[in-house]
Amino acid sequence: MTRPSWDEYFMKVTRTVTERSTCLRRHVGAILVRNRRILATGYNGAPRGLKHCAEVGCLRERMGVASGERHELCRGLHAEQNALLQAASHGIRIEGSTLYTTTCPCSVCAKMLINGGIVRIVAAEDYPDEMAKEMLEQAGIQVDILKEP
């Protein structure tokens, strides 16, 4: 048996995190890692204490909103946002960390990750948001796509 690289290992953990997602359209997981230590995890879903989309339906689906558009028309938070909030709520410093995520961040999450001091993003798949790509590049954040072996 071949040991997975650190990136492969953390991406496997990230894929497991997606299993907690309550979004009806896309299951996304994210973890923040620094010095090979998992700092926080997040998956996409409704805010704490609110009904999940599986219970109340998907507003975006009802309105015919395309993926990557009108992020404010969703009751859920993105996986990256939840990972950042989990770290903040536990007083965990994330500056200098790497974000592992199943899908590249949108422009809203990209702005948060830039301000959080994230230095690298490893994603399993790309996301069609050119603004996010431009901002991450301008901020000097390395983005790597790690396809499943």
mmCIF file of N, CA and C in Angstrom:
data_model
loop_
_atom_site.group_PDB
_atom_site.id
_atom_site.type_symbol
_atom_site.label_atom_id
_atom_site.label_comp_id
_atom_site.label_asym_id
_atom_site.label_seq_id
_atom_site.Cartn_x
_atom_site.Cartn_y
_atom_site.Cartn_z
ATOM 1 N N MET A 1 0.843 -1.189 0.000
ATOM 2 C CA MET A 1 0.000 0.000 0.000
ATOM 3 C C MET A 1 0.888 1.251 0.000
ATOM 4 N N THR A 2 0.537 2.196 -0.840
ATOM 5 C CA THR A 2 1.270 3.445 -0.923
ATOM 6 C C THR A 2 0.605 4.484 -0.027
ATOM 7 N N ARG A 3 1.420 5.135 0.782
ATOM 8 C CA ARG A 3 0.874 6.199 1.634
ATOM 9 C C ARG A 3 0.472 7.387 0.779
ATOM 10 N N PRO A 4 -0.657 8.011 1.086
ATOM 11 C CA PRO A 4 -1.040 9.205 0.331
ATOM 12 C C PRO A 4 -0.129 10.375 0.692
ATOM 13 N N SER A 5 0.029 11.300 -0.251
ATOM 14 C CA SER A 5 0.746 12.540 0.054
ATOM 15 C C SER A 5 -0.094 13.316 1.072
ATOM 16 N N TRP A 6 0.483 14.352 1.656
ATOM 17 C CA TRP A 6 -0.282 15.164 2.604
ATOM 18 C C TRP A 6 -1.493 15.792 1.923
ATOM 19 N N ASP A 7 -1.309 16.286 0.691
ATOM 20 C CA ASP A 7 -2.445 16.870 -0.027
ATOM 21 C C ASP A 7 -3.538 15.827 -0.259
ATOM 22 N N GLU A 8 -3.165 14.632 -0.669
ATOM 23 C CA GLU A 8 -4.156 13.573 -0.885
ATOM 24 C C GLU A 8 -4.862 13.205 0.414
ATOM 25 N N TYR A 9 -4.090 13.112 1.486
ATOM 26 C CA TYR A 9 -4.649 12.779 2.806
ATOM 27 C C TYR A 9 -5.692 13.822 3.235
ATOM 28 N N PHE A 10 -5.310 15.102 3.180
ATOM 29 C CA PHE A 10 -6.236 16.144 3.626
ATOM 30 C C PHE A 10 -7.438 16.267 2.688
ATOM 31 N N MET A 11 -7.259 15.966 1.405
ATOM 32 C CA MET A 11 -8.392 16.002 0.490
ATOM 33 C C MET A 11 -9.368 14.862 0.797
ATOM 34 N N LYS A 12 -8.847 13.709 1.209
ATOM 35 C CA LYS A 12 -9.742 12.607 1.616
ATOM 36 C C LYS A 12 -10.570 13.015 2.829
ATOM 37 N N VAL A 13 -9.947 13.692 3.776
ATOM 38 C CA VAL A 13 -10.685 14.185 4.950
ATOM 39 C C VAL A 13 -11.751 15.189 4.496
ATOM 40 N N THR A 14 -11.380 16.065 3.579
ATOM 41 C CA THR A 14 -12.311 17.076 3.070
ATOM 42 C C THR A 14 -13.516 16.424 2.402
ATOM 43 N N ARG A 15 -13.273 15.371 1.641
ATOM 44 C CA ARG A 15 -14.393 14.678 0.992
ATOM 45 C C ARG A 15 -15.328 14.047 2.025
ATOM 46 N N THR A 16 -14.770 13.581 3.121
ATOM 47 C CA THR A 16 -15.610 13.027 4.187
ATOM 48 C C THR A 16 -16.466 14.127 4.820
ATOM 49 N N VAL A 17 -15.903 15.315 4.978
ATOM 50 C CA VAL A 17 -16.645 16.444 5.552
ATOM 51 C C VAL A 17 -17.887 16.770 4.712
ATOM 52 N N THR A 18 -17.816 16.576 3.398
ATOM 53 C CA THR A 18 -18.972 16.883 2.538
ATOM 54 C C THR A 18 -20.205 16.078 2.917
ATOM 55 N N GLU A 19 -20.008 14.940 3.553
ATOM 56 C CA GLU A 19 -21.131 14.071 3.906
ATOM 57 C C GLU A 19 -22.081 14.721 4.905
ATOM 58 N N ARG A 20 -21.640 15.791 5.582
ATOM 59 C CA ARG A 20 -22.499 16.513 6.525
ATOM 60 C C ARG A 20 -23.316 17.606 5.839
ATOM 61 N N SER A 21 -23.040 17.896 4.583
ATOM 62 C CA SER A 21 -23.719 18.965 3.864
ATOM 63 C C SER A 21 -25.225 18.728 3.815
ATOM 64 N N THR A 22 -25.982 19.820 3.925
ATOM 65 C CA THR A 22 -27.439 19.730 3.842
ATOM 66 C C THR A 22 -27.972 20.447 2.606
ATOM 67 N N CYS A 23 -27.088 20.862 1.711
ATOM 68 C CA CYS A 23 -27.493 21.529 0.473
ATOM 69 C C CYS A 23 -28.064 20.498 -0.489
ATOM 70 N N LEU A 24 -29.129 20.871 -1.165
ATOM 71 C CA LEU A 24 -29.768 19.965 -2.105
ATOM 72 C C LEU A 24 -29.089 19.955 -3.469
ATOM 73 N N ARG A 25 -28.307 20.991 -3.773
ATOM 74 C CA ARG A 25 -27.715 21.129 -5.102
ATOM 75 C C ARG A 25 -26.264 20.677 -5.190
ATOM 76 N N ARG A 26 -25.488 20.920 -4.164
ATOM 77 C CA ARG A 26 -24.054 20.634 -4.237
ATOM 78 C C ARG A 26 -23.519 20.393 -2.827
ATOM 79 N N HIS A 27 -22.807 19.316 -2.645
ATOM 80 C CA HIS A 27 -22.184 19.033 -1.348
ATOM 81 C C HIS A 27 -20.722 19.462 -1.418
ATOM 82 N N VAL A 28 -20.352 20.388 -0.535
ATOM 83 C CA VAL A 28 -18.995 20.925 -0.514
ATOM 84 C C VAL A 28 -18.444 20.794 0.897
ATOM 85 N N GLY A 29 -17.181 20.437 0.979
ATOM 86 C CA GLY A 29 -16.487 20.373 2.258
ATOM 87 C C GLY A 29 -15.232 21.213 2.198
ATOM 88 N N ALA A 30 -14.795 21.699 3.352
ATOM 89 C CA ALA A 30 -13.575 22.502 3.438
ATOM 90 C C ALA A 30 -12.909 22.256 4.780
ATOM 91 N N ILE A 31 -11.588 22.228 4.761
ATOM 92 C CA ILE A 31 -10.836 22.171 6.018
ATOM 93 C C ILE A 31 -9.673 23.159 5.933
ATOM 94 N N LEU A 32 -9.338 23.720 7.066
ATOM 95 C CA LEU A 32 -8.184 24.607 7.186
ATOM 96 C C LEU A 32 -7.071 23.845 7.892
ATOM 97 N N VAL A 33 -5.876 23.901 7.301
ATOM 98 C CA VAL A 33 -4.743 23.131 7.808
ATOM 99 C C VAL A 33 -3.520 24.040 7.904
ATOM 100 N N ARG A 34 -2.808 23.940 9.002
ATOM 101 C CA ARG A 34 -1.515 24.627 9.145
ATOM 102 C C ARG A 34 -0.552 23.678 9.827
ATOM 103 N N ASN A 35 0.635 23.582 9.269
ATOM 104 C CA ASN A 35 1.672 22.688 9.815
ATOM 105 C C ASN A 35 1.165 21.256 9.968
ATOM 106 N N ARG A 36 0.437 20.791 8.947
ATOM 107 C CA ARG A 36 -0.109 19.427 8.910
ATOM 108 C C ARG A 36 -1.078 19.139 10.051
ATOM 109 N N ARG A 37 -1.717 20.165 10.548
ATOM 110 C CA ARG A 37 -2.698 20.030 11.627
ATOM 111 C C ARG A 37 -4.018 20.631 11.179
ATOM 112 N N ILE A 38 -5.087 19.875 11.309
ATOM 113 C CA ILE A 38 -6.414 20.373 10.934
ATOM 114 C C ILE A 38 -6.876 21.371 11.998
ATOM 115 N N LEU A 39 -7.174 22.587 11.548
ATOM 116 C CA LEU A 39 -7.595 23.650 12.460
ATOM 117 C C LEU A 39 -9.112 23.735 12.574
ATOM 118 N N ALA A 40 -9.806 23.561 11.449
ATOM 119 C CA ALA A 40 -11.266 23.701 11.438
ATOM 120 C C ALA A 40 -11.817 23.023 10.191
ATOM 121 N N THR A 41 -13.084 22.651 10.272
ATOM 122 C CA THR A 41 -13.771 22.050 9.131
ATOM 123 C C THR A 41 -15.061 22.814 8.868
ATOM 124 N N GLY A 42 -15.581 22.665 7.659
ATOM 125 C CA GLY A 42 -16.856 23.283 7.324
ATOM 126 C C GLY A 42 -17.488 22.581 6.145
ATOM 127 N N TYR A 43 -18.798 22.590 6.128
ATOM 128 C CA TYR A 43 -19.552 22.062 4.993
ATOM 129 C C TYR A 43 -20.675 23.049 4.715
ATOM 130 N N ASN A 44 -21.247 22.989 3.519
ATOM 131 C CA ASN A 44 -22.291 23.954 3.187
ATOM 132 C C ASN A 44 -23.645 23.515 3.735
ATOM 133 N N GLY A 45 -24.338 24.496 4.299
ATOM 134 C CA GLY A 45 -25.646 24.216 4.866
ATOM 135 C C GLY A 45 -26.202 25.416 5.606
ATOM 136 N N ALA A 46 -27.412 25.269 6.089
ATOM 137 C CA ALA A 46 -28.128 26.350 6.772
ATOM 138 C C ALA A 46 -27.427 26.739 8.076
ATOM 139 N N PRO A 47 -27.615 27.979 8.514
ATOM 140 C CA PRO A 47 -27.042 28.421 9.786
ATOM 141 C C PRO A 47 -27.525 27.570 10.962
ATOM 142 N N ARG A 48 -26.717 27.534 11.973
ATOM 143 C CA ARG A 48 -26.996 26.771 13.184
ATOM 144 C C ARG A 48 -28.397 27.059 13.714
ATOM 145 N N GLY A 49 -29.139 25.997 13.989
ATOM 146 C CA GLY A 49 -30.463 26.126 14.581
ATOM 147 C C GLY A 49 -31.592 26.362 13.591
ATOM 148 N N LEU A 50 -31.269 26.611 12.328
ATOM 149 C CA LEU A 50 -32.309 26.826 11.324
ATOM 150 C C LEU A 50 -32.585 25.535 10.569
ATOM 151 N N LYS A 51 -33.775 25.453 9.989
ATOM 152 C CA LYS A 51 -34.127 24.261 9.224
ATOM 153 C C LYS A 51 -33.228 24.144 7.996
ATOM 154 N N HIS A 52 -32.888 22.926 7.686
ATOM 155 C CA HIS A 52 -32.040 22.651 6.534
ATOM 156 C C HIS A 52 -32.859 22.689 5.254
ATOM 157 N N CYS A 53 -32.169 22.893 4.153
ATOM 158 C CA CYS A 53 -32.840 22.941 2.841
ATOM 159 C C CYS A 53 -33.571 21.636 2.549
ATOM 160 N N ALA A 54 -33.053 20.530 3.049
ATOM 161 C CA ALA A 54 -33.725 19.239 2.861
ATOM 162 C C ALA A 54 -35.121 19.260 3.494
ATOM 163 N N GLU A 55 -35.319 20.122 4.490
ATOM 164 C CA GLU A 55 -36.612 20.225 5.171
ATOM 165 C C GLU A 55 -37.536 21.263 4.536
ATOM 166 N N VAL A 56 -36.956 22.357 4.043
ATOM 167 C CA VAL A 56 -37.781 23.465 3.553
ATOM 168 C C VAL A 56 -37.683 23.673 2.047
ATOM 169 N N GLY A 57 -36.825 22.947 1.377
ATOM 170 C CA GLY A 57 -36.658 23.112 -0.063
ATOM 171 C C GLY A 57 -35.593 24.143 -0.393
ATOM 172 N N CYS A 58 -35.293 24.235 -1.664
ATOM 173 C CA CYS A 58 -34.228 25.112 -2.147
ATOM 174 C C CYS A 58 -34.817 26.334 -2.847
ATOM 175 N N LEU A 59 -34.604 27.501 -2.253
ATOM 176 C CA LEU A 59 -35.080 28.752 -2.821
ATOM 177 C C LEU A 59 -34.457 28.986 -4.197
ATOM 178 N N ARG A 60 -33.174 28.712 -4.324
ATOM 179 C CA ARG A 60 -32.473 28.923 -5.599
ATOM 180 C C ARG A 60 -33.055 28.047 -6.707
ATOM 181 N N GLU A 61 -33.401 26.832 -6.345
ATOM 182 C CA GLU A 61 -34.002 25.914 -7.315
ATOM 183 C C GLU A 61 -35.373 26.429 -7.757
ATOM 184 N N ARG A 62 -36.171 26.871 -6.781
ATOM 185 C CA ARG A 62 -37.507 27.396 -7.090
ATOM 186 C C ARG A 62 -37.442 28.627 -7.986
ATOM 187 N N MET A 63 -36.395 29.448 -7.790
ATOM 188 C CA MET A 63 -36.254 30.685 -8.562
ATOM 189 C C MET A 63 -35.465 30.492 -9.859
ATOM 190 N N GLY A 64 -34.916 29.304 -10.061
ATOM 191 C CA GLY A 64 -34.153 29.042 -11.276
ATOM 192 C C GLY A 64 -32.814 29.762 -11.329
ATOM 193 N N VAL A 65 -32.195 29.989 -10.167
ATOM 194 C CA VAL A 65 -30.906 30.687 -10.101
ATOM 195 C C VAL A 65 -29.789 29.715 -10.476
ATOM 196 N N ALA A 66 -28.960 30.127 -11.408
ATOM 197 C CA ALA A 66 -27.850 29.279 -11.860
ATOM 198 C C ALA A 66 -26.747 29.205 -10.811
ATOM 199 N N SER A 67 -26.010 28.118 -10.835
ATOM 200 C CA SER A 67 -24.867 27.947 -9.950
ATOM 201 C C SER A 67 -23.867 29.074 -10.189
ATOM 202 N N GLY A 68 -23.325 29.615 -9.106
ATOM 203 C CA GLY A 68 -22.342 30.679 -9.216
ATOM 204 C C GLY A 68 -22.928 32.075 -9.299
ATOM 205 N N GLU A 69 -24.241 32.199 -9.251
ATOM 206 C CA GLU A 69 -24.884 33.505 -9.340
ATOM 207 C C GLU A 69 -25.755 33.760 -8.109
ATOM 208 N N ARG A 70 -25.913 35.038 -7.791
ATOM 209 C CA ARG A 70 -26.832 35.485 -6.737
ATOM 210 C C ARG A 70 -26.682 34.694 -5.428
ATOM 211 N N HIS A 71 -25.471 34.694 -4.894
ATOM 212 C CA HIS A 71 -25.165 33.946 -3.667
ATOM 213 C C HIS A 71 -26.062 34.337 -2.492
ATOM 214 N N GLU A 72 -26.546 35.568 -2.514
ATOM 215 C CA GLU A 72 -27.376 36.021 -1.391
ATOM 216 C C GLU A 72 -28.744 35.347 -1.362
ATOM 217 N N LEU A 73 -29.125 34.705 -2.456
ATOM 218 C CA LEU A 73 -30.416 34.023 -2.520
ATOM 219 C C LEU A 73 -30.271 32.559 -2.119
ATOM 220 N N CYS A 74 -29.694 32.362 -0.967
ATOM 221 C CA CYS A 74 -29.492 31.005 -0.452
ATOM 222 C C CYS A 74 -29.503 31.076 1.068
ATOM 223 N N ARG A 75 -30.175 30.160 1.689
ATOM 224 C CA ARG A 75 -30.223 30.161 3.154
ATOM 225 C C ARG A 75 -28.976 29.520 3.751
ATOM 226 N N GLY A 76 -28.166 28.876 2.927
ATOM 227 C CA GLY A 76 -26.977 28.188 3.415
ATOM 228 C C GLY A 76 -25.722 29.035 3.377
ATOM 229 N N LEU A 77 -24.778 28.640 4.195
ATOM 230 C CA LEU A 77 -23.436 29.207 4.153
ATOM 231 C C LEU A 77 -22.557 28.251 3.364
ATOM 232 N N HIS A 78 -21.521 28.790 2.750
ATOM 233 C CA HIS A 78 -20.586 27.952 2.021
ATOM 234 C C HIS A 78 -19.658 27.239 2.995
ATOM 235 N N ALA A 79 -19.097 26.130 2.547
ATOM 236 C CA ALA A 79 -18.207 25.322 3.383
ATOM 237 C C ALA A 79 -17.024 26.148 3.888
ATOM 238 N N GLU A 80 -16.459 26.985 3.014
ATOM 239 C CA GLU A 80 -15.316 27.819 3.408
ATOM 240 C C GLU A 80 -15.719 28.791 4.512
ATOM 241 N N GLN A 81 -16.908 29.370 4.375
ATOM 242 C CA GLN A 81 -17.392 30.301 5.385
ATOM 243 C C GLN A 81 -17.553 29.598 6.727
ATOM 244 N N ASN A 82 -18.119 28.399 6.703
ATOM 245 C CA ASN A 82 -18.309 27.658 7.950
ATOM 246 C C ASN A 82 -16.980 27.256 8.582
ATOM 247 N N ALA A 83 -15.979 26.922 7.775
ATOM 248 C CA ALA A 83 -14.662 26.598 8.331
ATOM 249 C C ALA A 83 -14.051 27.839 8.991
ATOM 250 N N LEU A 84 -14.157 28.983 8.324
ATOM 251 C CA LEU A 84 -13.636 30.233 8.900
ATOM 252 C C LEU A 84 -14.368 30.580 10.198
ATOM 253 N N LEU A 85 -15.688 30.421 10.199
ATOM 254 C CA LEU A 85 -16.470 30.739 11.397
ATOM 255 C C LEU A 85 -16.182 29.773 12.539
ATOM 256 N N GLN A 86 -15.987 28.501 12.215
ATOM 257 C CA GLN A 86 -15.659 27.533 13.256
ATOM 258 C C GLN A 86 -14.329 27.898 13.913
ATOM 259 N N ALA A 87 -13.337 28.250 13.101
ATOM 260 C CA ALA A 87 -12.045 28.650 13.654
ATOM 261 C C ALA A 87 -12.207 29.889 14.538
ATOM 262 N N ALA A 88 -12.949 30.873 14.043
ATOM 263 C CA ALA A 88 -13.145 32.111 14.808
ATOM 264 C C ALA A 88 -13.858 31.852 16.126
ATOM 265 N N SER A 89 -14.882 30.999 16.094
ATOM 266 C CA SER A 89 -15.653 30.766 17.321
ATOM 267 C C SER A 89 -14.853 30.013 18.381
ATOM 268 N N HIS A 90 -13.789 29.348 17.955
ATOM 269 C CA HIS A 90 -12.934 28.628 18.902
ATOM 270 C C HIS A 90 -11.601 29.332 19.136
ATOM 271 N N GLY A 91 -11.455 30.546 18.604
ATOM 272 C CA GLY A 91 -10.241 31.330 18.811
ATOM 273 C C GLY A 91 -9.001 30.723 18.160
ATOM 274 N N ILE A 92 -9.177 30.110 17.008
ATOM 275 C CA ILE A 92 -8.058 29.457 16.322
ATOM 276 C C ILE A 92 -7.512 30.385 15.244
ATOM 277 N N ARG A 93 -6.221 30.651 15.322
ATOM 278 C CA ARG A 93 -5.549 31.513 14.343
ATOM 279 C C ARG A 93 -5.367 30.742 13.036
ATOM 280 N N ILE A 94 -5.841 31.324 11.926
ATOM 281 C CA ILE A 94 -5.783 30.626 10.640
ATOM 282 C C ILE A 94 -4.782 31.238 9.671
ATOM 283 N N GLU A 95 -4.212 32.380 10.026
ATOM 284 C CA GLU A 95 -3.257 33.036 9.133
ATOM 285 C C GLU A 95 -2.115 32.081 8.782
ATOM 286 N N GLY A 96 -1.783 32.008 7.503
ATOM 287 C CA GLY A 96 -0.701 31.135 7.061
ATOM 288 C C GLY A 96 -1.147 29.706 6.776
ATOM 289 N N SER A 97 -2.442 29.460 6.814
ATOM 290 C CA SER A 97 -2.933 28.092 6.625
ATOM 291 C C SER A 97 -3.307 27.823 5.166
ATOM 292 N N THR A 98 -3.548 26.548 4.898
ATOM 293 C CA THR A 98 -4.004 26.076 3.591
ATOM 294 C C THR A 98 -5.456 25.659 3.720
ATOM 295 N N LEU A 99 -6.255 26.017 2.722
ATOM 296 C CA LEU A 99 -7.643 25.572 2.659
ATOM 297 C C LEU A 99 -7.720 24.406 1.686
ATOM 298 N N TYR A 100 -8.256 23.295 2.145
ATOM 299 C CA TYR A 100 -8.580 22.164 1.277
ATOM 300 C C TYR A 100 -10.084 22.215 1.083
ATOM 301 N N THR A 101 -10.513 22.119 -0.169
ATOM 302 C CA THR A 101 -11.939 22.212 -0.463
ATOM 303 C C THR A 101 -12.278 21.349 -1.664
ATOM 304 N N THR A 102 -13.496 20.865 -1.692
ATOM 305 C CA THR A 102 -13.894 20.019 -2.812
ATOM 306 C C THR A 102 -14.190 20.845 -4.061
ATOM 307 N N THR A 103 -14.471 22.135 -3.901
ATOM 308 C CA THR A 103 -14.748 23.022 -5.030
ATOM 309 C C THR A 103 -14.044 24.353 -4.799
ATOM 310 N N CYS A 104 -13.404 24.899 -5.830
ATOM 311 C CA CYS A 104 -12.743 26.203 -5.699
ATOM 312 C C CYS A 104 -13.719 27.235 -5.151
ATOM 313 N N PRO A 105 -13.234 28.182 -4.371
ATOM 314 C CA PRO A 105 -14.118 29.170 -3.753
ATOM 315 C C PRO A 105 -14.741 30.139 -4.754
ATOM 316 N N CYS A 106 -15.913 30.646 -4.379
ATOM 317 C CA CYS A 106 -16.564 31.718 -5.127
ATOM 318 C C CYS A 106 -15.901 33.044 -4.735
ATOM 319 N N SER A 107 -16.311 34.133 -5.375
ATOM 320 C CA SER A 107 -15.692 35.426 -5.086
ATOM 321 C C SER A 107 -15.976 35.907 -3.661
ATOM 322 N N VAL A 108 -17.146 35.598 -3.123
ATOM 323 C CA VAL A 108 -17.460 35.995 -1.743
ATOM 324 C C VAL A 108 -16.508 35.290 -0.774
ATOM 325 N N CYS A 109 -16.342 33.985 -0.941
ATOM 326 C CA CYS A 109 -15.442 33.230 -0.066
ATOM 327 C C CYS A 109 -13.992 33.614 -0.302
ATOM 328 N N ALA A 110 -13.636 33.882 -1.562
ATOM 329 C CA ALA A 110 -12.258 34.281 -1.876
ATOM 330 C C ALA A 110 -11.869 35.527 -1.082
ATOM 331 N N LYS A 111 -12.765 36.502 -1.008
ATOM 332 C CA LYS A 111 -12.466 37.724 -0.259
ATOM 333 C C LYS A 111 -12.231 37.422 1.212
ATOM 334 N N MET A 112 -13.037 36.538 1.773
ATOM 335 C CA MET A 112 -12.878 36.167 3.181
ATOM 336 C C MET A 112 -11.555 35.431 3.412
ATOM 337 N N LEU A 113 -11.221 34.534 2.497
ATOM 338 C CA LEU A 113 -9.989 33.760 2.628
ATOM 339 C C LEU A 113 -8.757 34.656 2.506
ATOM 340 N N ILE A 114 -8.822 35.629 1.610
ATOM 341 C CA ILE A 114 -7.718 36.586 1.469
ATOM 342 C C ILE A 114 -7.526 37.335 2.779
ATOM 343 N N ASN A 115 -8.605 37.872 3.335
ATOM 344 C CA ASN A 115 -8.491 38.626 4.588
ATOM 345 C C ASN A 115 -8.136 37.748 5.774
ATOM 346 N N GLY A 116 -8.446 36.455 5.692
ATOM 347 C CA GLY A 116 -8.079 35.534 6.768
ATOM 348 C C GLY A 116 -6.611 35.128 6.741
ATOM 349 N N GLY A 117 -5.913 35.498 5.677
ATOM 350 C CA GLY A 117 -4.488 35.186 5.596
ATOM 351 C C GLY A 117 -4.182 33.791 5.076
ATOM 352 N N ILE A 118 -5.128 33.200 4.354
ATOM 353 C CA ILE A 118 -4.896 31.874 3.776
ATOM 354 C C ILE A 118 -3.820 32.022 2.701
ATOM 355 N N VAL A 119 -2.859 31.104 2.654
ATOM 356 C CA VAL A 119 -1.754 31.230 1.706
ATOM 357 C C VAL A 119 -1.839 30.266 0.526
ATOM 358 N N ARG A 120 -2.653 29.236 0.665
ATOM 359 C CA ARG A 120 -2.760 28.245 -0.408
ATOM 360 C C ARG A 120 -4.146 27.622 -0.366
ATOM 361 N N ILE A 121 -4.660 27.287 -1.553
ATOM 362 C CA ILE A 121 -5.933 26.583 -1.669
ATOM 363 C C ILE A 121 -5.702 25.348 -2.519
ATOM 364 N N VAL A 122 -6.156 24.211 -2.016
ATOM 365 C CA VAL A 122 -6.108 22.959 -2.769
ATOM 366 C C VAL A 122 -7.561 22.529 -2.955
ATOM 367 N N ALA A 123 -7.968 22.398 -4.222
ATOM 368 C CA ALA A 123 -9.359 22.071 -4.527
ATOM 369 C C ALA A 123 -9.439 20.817 -5.388
ATOM 370 N N ALA A 124 -10.514 20.077 -5.223
ATOM 371 C CA ALA A 124 -10.726 18.875 -6.029
ATOM 372 C C ALA A 124 -11.264 19.226 -7.407
ATOM 373 N N GLU A 125 -11.975 20.352 -7.514
ATOM 374 C CA GLU A 125 -12.503 20.762 -8.822
ATOM 375 C C GLU A 125 -12.592 22.271 -8.904
ATOM 376 N N ASP A 126 -12.583 22.764 -10.120
ATOM 377 C CA ASP A 126 -12.656 24.193 -10.380
ATOM 378 C C ASP A 126 -14.098 24.686 -10.199
ATOM 379 N N TYR A 127 -14.277 26.005 -10.200
ATOM 380 C CA TYR A 127 -15.594 26.624 -10.081
ATOM 381 C C TYR A 127 -15.610 27.821 -11.033
ATOM 382 N N PRO A 128 -16.662 28.002 -11.786
ATOM 383 C CA PRO A 128 -16.676 29.058 -12.806
ATOM 384 C C PRO A 128 -16.910 30.459 -12.244
ATOM 385 N N ASP A 129 -15.914 31.001 -11.551
ATOM 386 C CA ASP A 129 -16.024 32.351 -10.997
ATOM 387 C C ASP A 129 -14.706 33.068 -11.286
ATOM 388 N N GLU A 130 -14.684 33.788 -12.393
ATOM 389 C CA GLU A 130 -13.453 34.459 -12.828
ATOM 390 C C GLU A 130 -12.992 35.525 -11.844
ATOM 391 N N MET A 131 -13.931 36.219 -11.220
ATOM 392 C CA MET A 131 -13.558 37.243 -10.244
ATOM 393 C C MET A 131 -12.790 36.627 -9.076
ATOM 394 N N ALA A 132 -13.249 35.472 -8.602
ATOM 395 C CA ALA A 132 -12.554 34.792 -7.506
ATOM 396 C C ALA A 132 -11.132 34.440 -7.922
ATOM 397 N N LYS A 133 -10.983 33.894 -9.113
ATOM 398 C CA LYS A 133 -9.646 33.518 -9.606
ATOM 399 C C LYS A 133 -8.724 34.733 -9.678
ATOM 400 N N GLU A 134 -9.246 35.839 -10.212
ATOM 401 C CA GLU A 134 -8.455 37.068 -10.338
ATOM 402 C C GLU A 134 -8.020 37.596 -8.972
ATOM 403 N N MET A 135 -8.954 37.631 -8.026
ATOM 404 C CA MET A 135 -8.619 38.154 -6.697
ATOM 405 C C MET A 135 -7.595 37.268 -5.994
ATOM 406 N N LEU A 136 -7.764 35.957 -6.075
ATOM 407 C CA LEU A 136 -6.817 35.049 -5.429
ATOM 408 C C LEU A 136 -5.433 35.195 -6.040
ATOM 409 N N GLU A 137 -5.376 35.358 -7.354
ATOM 410 C CA GLU A 137 -4.085 35.550 -8.023
ATOM 411 C C GLU A 137 -3.437 36.860 -7.587
ATOM 412 N N GLN A 138 -4.230 37.936 -7.564
ATOM 413 C CA GLN A 138 -3.714 39.240 -7.145
ATOM 414 C C GLN A 138 -3.215 39.205 -5.710
ATOM 415 N N ALA A 139 -3.853 38.405 -4.875
ATOM 416 C CA ALA A 139 -3.453 38.298 -3.466
ATOM 417 C C ALA A 139 -2.249 37.367 -3.280
ATOM 418 N N GLY A 140 -1.832 36.714 -4.357
ATOM 419 C CA GLY A 140 -0.675 35.816 -4.264
ATOM 420 C C GLY A 140 -0.991 34.483 -3.613
ATOM 421 N N ILE A 141 -2.254 34.093 -3.630
ATOM 422 C CA ILE A 141 -2.636 32.810 -3.033
ATOM 423 C C ILE A 141 -2.515 31.725 -4.095
ATOM 424 N N GLN A 142 -1.722 30.739 -3.793
ATOM 425 C CA GLN A 142 -1.529 29.619 -4.705
ATOM 426 C C GLN A 142 -2.778 28.757 -4.712
ATOM 427 N N VAL A 143 -3.277 28.422 -5.917
ATOM 428 C CA VAL A 143 -4.444 27.553 -6.054
ATOM 429 C C VAL A 143 -4.033 26.334 -6.864
ATOM 430 N N ASP A 144 -4.208 25.164 -6.282
ATOM 431 C CA ASP A 144 -3.877 23.913 -6.941
ATOM 432 C C ASP A 144 -5.131 23.059 -7.049
ATOM 433 N N ILE A 145 -5.349 22.476 -8.240
ATOM 434 C CA ILE A 145 -6.453 21.540 -8.439
ATOM 435 C C ILE A 145 -5.864 20.138 -8.284
ATOM 436 N N LEU A 146 -6.395 19.386 -7.338
ATOM 437 C CA LEU A 146 -5.915 18.029 -7.060
ATOM 438 C C LEU A 146 -7.015 17.042 -7.424
ATOM 439 N N LYS A 147 -6.928 16.506 -8.598
ATOM 440 C CA LYS A 147 -7.926 15.543 -9.042
ATOM 441 C C LYS A 147 -7.772 14.254 -8.243
ATOM 442 N N GLU A 148 -8.866 13.551 -8.115
ATOM 443 C CA GLU A 148 -8.840 12.270 -7.392
ATOM 444 C C GLU A 148 -7.947 11.293 -8.146
ATOM 445 N N PRO A 149 -7.062 10.590 -7.415
ATOM 446 C CA PRO A 149 -6.135 9.654 -8.101
ATOM 447 C C PRO A 149 -6.856 8.493 -8.754
#
